[in-house]
C-alpha positions as MATLAB code, in Angstrom:
seq = 'MNATTHVDESRPQKAADRILAAARDLFYRLGIRSVGVEEVVTKAGVTKPSLYRAFGSKDELTSAYLGEYDARFWSLFNSAMSAHPGDPEGQLLAFVSGLAERTSKPGYRGCGLTNACVEYPDRDHPARRVPVENKTELRKRLRQMAKDMGADEPDLLGDGLLLLIEGAYITVHIFGDQGPALSLPDHVDRLIQSHLSR';
ca = [
     -17.550  -12.959   27.440;
     -21.237  -13.621   26.786;
     -22.877  -13.695   23.347;
     -24.646  -10.364   23.837;
     -21.401   -8.550   24.630;
     -19.749  -10.162   21.614;
     -22.512   -9.002   19.262;
     -22.441   -5.457   20.679;
     -18.676   -5.229   20.155;
     -18.758   -6.656   16.638;
     -21.281   -4.192   15.195;
     -19.110   -1.061   15.417;
     -16.119   -3.057   14.191;
     -18.018   -4.238   11.136;
     -19.165   -0.686   10.372;
     -15.608    0.604   10.879;
     -14.266   -2.115    8.580;
     -16.776   -1.185    5.866;
     -15.972    2.504    6.230;
     -12.219    1.873    6.030;
     -12.653   -0.433    3.027;
     -14.708    2.208    1.240;
     -12.188    4.917    2.102;
      -9.317    2.682    0.979;
     -10.886    2.246   -2.455;
     -12.033    5.836   -2.911;
      -8.955    7.552   -1.480;
      -6.640    5.412   -3.599;
      -8.613    5.716   -6.844;
      -9.771    9.322   -6.624;
      -7.448   10.996   -4.118;
      -8.020   11.798   -0.471;
      -8.888   15.470   -0.879;
     -11.437   14.931   -3.627;
     -13.475   12.373   -1.668;
     -16.002   13.661    0.837;
     -17.446   11.970    3.892;
     -20.796   11.581    2.130;
     -19.190    9.567   -0.653;
     -17.439    7.288    1.846;
     -20.569    6.555    3.903;
     -22.647    5.969    0.767;
     -20.144    3.427   -0.564;
     -19.821    1.804    2.877;
     -23.601    1.627    3.327;
     -23.501    3.347    6.718;
     -24.556    6.697    8.149;
     -22.400    9.732    8.869;
     -22.832    9.240   12.633;
     -21.364    5.728   12.191;
     -18.291    7.202   10.547;
     -17.855    9.816   13.248;
     -18.324    7.211   16.000;
     -15.710    4.959   14.428;
     -13.154    7.570   13.343;
     -14.118   10.955   14.776;
     -13.360   12.915   11.593;
     -12.227   12.581    7.985;
      -8.699   13.411    9.156;
      -8.761   10.417   11.528;
     -10.136    8.210    8.744;
      -7.343    9.455    6.487;
      -4.788    8.589    9.181;
      -6.275    5.092    9.489;
      -6.113    4.605    5.707;
      -2.498    5.778    5.537;
      -1.527    3.656    8.553;
      -3.061    0.600    6.917;
      -1.291    1.389    3.645;
       2.008    1.733    5.510;
       1.479   -1.668    7.167;
       0.747   -3.318    3.796;
       3.844   -1.700    2.270;
       6.116   -3.081    4.988;
       4.451   -6.479    4.733;
       5.410   -6.648    1.037;
       8.886   -5.300    1.729;
       9.550   -7.692    4.619;
       8.210  -10.635    2.617;
      10.843   -9.948   -0.051;
      13.495   -9.699    2.681;
      12.422  -13.027    4.210;
      12.525  -14.776    0.829;
      16.268  -14.072    0.470;
      17.870  -14.127    3.932;
      21.372  -12.699    4.039;
      21.220  -11.639    0.373;
      20.486   -7.897    0.144;
      20.746   -7.889   -3.656;
      18.272  -10.747   -3.938;
      15.986   -9.110   -1.390;
      15.911   -5.829   -3.234;
      15.426   -7.432   -6.642;
      12.549   -9.498   -5.251;
      10.889   -6.365   -3.880;
      11.257   -4.308   -7.075;
      10.185   -7.256   -9.243;
       6.965   -7.439   -7.236;
       6.549   -3.692   -7.583;
       7.072   -3.829  -11.364;
       4.457   -6.575  -11.580;
       1.958   -4.533   -9.534;
       2.389   -1.536  -11.860;
       0.970   -3.575  -14.751;
      -2.248   -4.461  -12.935;
      -5.480   -2.612  -13.759;
      -6.267    0.197  -11.346;
      -2.723    0.566  -10.024;
      -2.149    4.230   -9.140;
       1.320    4.151   -7.632;
       2.063    4.352   -3.938;
      -0.785    5.716   -1.825;
       1.769    7.265    0.527;
       3.586    9.079   -2.267;
       0.228   10.205   -3.636;
      -0.711   11.639   -0.233;
       2.501   13.707   -0.144;
       1.662   15.113   -3.578;
      -1.906   15.909   -2.471;
      -0.769   17.642    0.705;
       2.209   19.864   -0.155;
       2.082   21.666    3.209;
       4.902   19.982    5.140;
       3.058   20.511    8.427;
      -0.179   18.833    7.329;
      -0.983   15.761    9.484;
      -1.709   13.660    6.372;
       2.013   13.790    5.557;
       3.186   12.269    8.847;
       2.798    8.567    7.959;
       4.038    8.950    4.355;
       7.137   10.913    5.387;
       7.944    8.426    8.160;
       7.550    5.563    5.676;
       9.804    7.135    3.053;
      12.395    8.148    5.652;
      12.541    4.579    6.957;
      12.711    3.169    3.430;
      15.624    5.472    2.623;
      17.397    4.338    5.790;
      16.862    0.661    4.959;
      17.982    1.041    1.337;
      21.164    2.757    2.457;
      21.804   -0.056    4.944;
      21.168   -2.676    2.271;
      23.626   -0.879   -0.017;
      26.188   -0.964    2.783;
      25.511   -4.679    3.341;
      26.109   -5.272   -0.382;
      29.555   -3.712   -0.030;
      28.818   -0.632   -2.139;
      31.648    1.891   -2.416;
      29.232    4.732   -1.615;
      26.266    3.111    0.143;
      24.353    6.319    0.842;
      24.606    7.333   -2.799;
      23.447    3.889   -3.962;
      20.632    3.818   -1.397;
      19.368    7.191   -2.557;
      19.603    6.117   -6.204;
      17.525    3.041   -5.420;
      14.932    5.211   -3.686;
      14.774    7.506   -6.723;
      14.169    4.521   -9.016;
      11.421    3.143   -6.768;
       9.669    6.505   -6.416;
      10.056    7.050  -10.161;
       8.247    3.772  -10.788;
       5.341    4.967   -8.636;
       5.062    8.293  -10.431;
       5.506    7.120  -14.036;
       2.408    4.936  -13.684;
       0.364    8.154  -13.572;
       1.882    9.202  -16.897;
       2.277    6.000  -18.900;
      -0.230    3.624  -17.314;
       0.302   -0.102  -16.983;
       2.837   -0.513  -19.810;
       5.265    2.223  -18.820;
       8.937    2.261  -17.836;
       8.148    0.911  -14.356;
       8.094   -2.554  -15.923;
      11.863   -2.292  -16.446;
      12.513   -1.342  -12.806;
      14.273   -4.609  -11.822;
      16.761   -4.272  -14.690;
      17.565   -0.664  -13.803;
      17.932   -1.533  -10.124;
      20.285   -4.403  -10.959;
      22.407   -2.213  -13.242;
      22.615    0.534  -10.641;
      23.690   -1.936   -7.963;
      26.363   -3.465  -10.195;
      27.723   -0.001  -11.042;
      28.333    0.629   -7.331;
      30.034   -2.653   -6.492;
      33.754   -3.277   -6.866;
      34.067   -6.890   -7.878;
];
């Protein structure tokens, strides 16, 4: 590959990166529906044609944002799993401890995927696809982890864990950075212990 080709390929990528970074910030802070294309391109320092060349439409940009958010979520989740191999209780407590810590940071607005589901109540809207797939997979994994822990009713425990996690995301909108989400690890631990016969 010659230098000219490399430069030509990098320009759209850099513009796309700036657009996605701007959308990531704006969509998360202000909500996807309330942010227009003009606001995104202004923050990114690009033109509307650059956005449409890179993403085609706001819907495609929204899909890219949600896909990136999904990837970051699983990176955090899998990191907690890797830190405690073969120990589903330890894995889960590591994940929810990290989540509780994130809820206390300035600017935290819960889960961007959960927020998207709230913004788009129409179950057929394309903006719900990635969030629903994420939450469905999380539910499946939590149920499996509950089974691996030896829970008497693993599906019930898995669903209870999901309710606690989603509750932590939502209560941040109500109570801010010092709300009940800070006690998430303790509640998760107590729920797990209540389902184990030891």
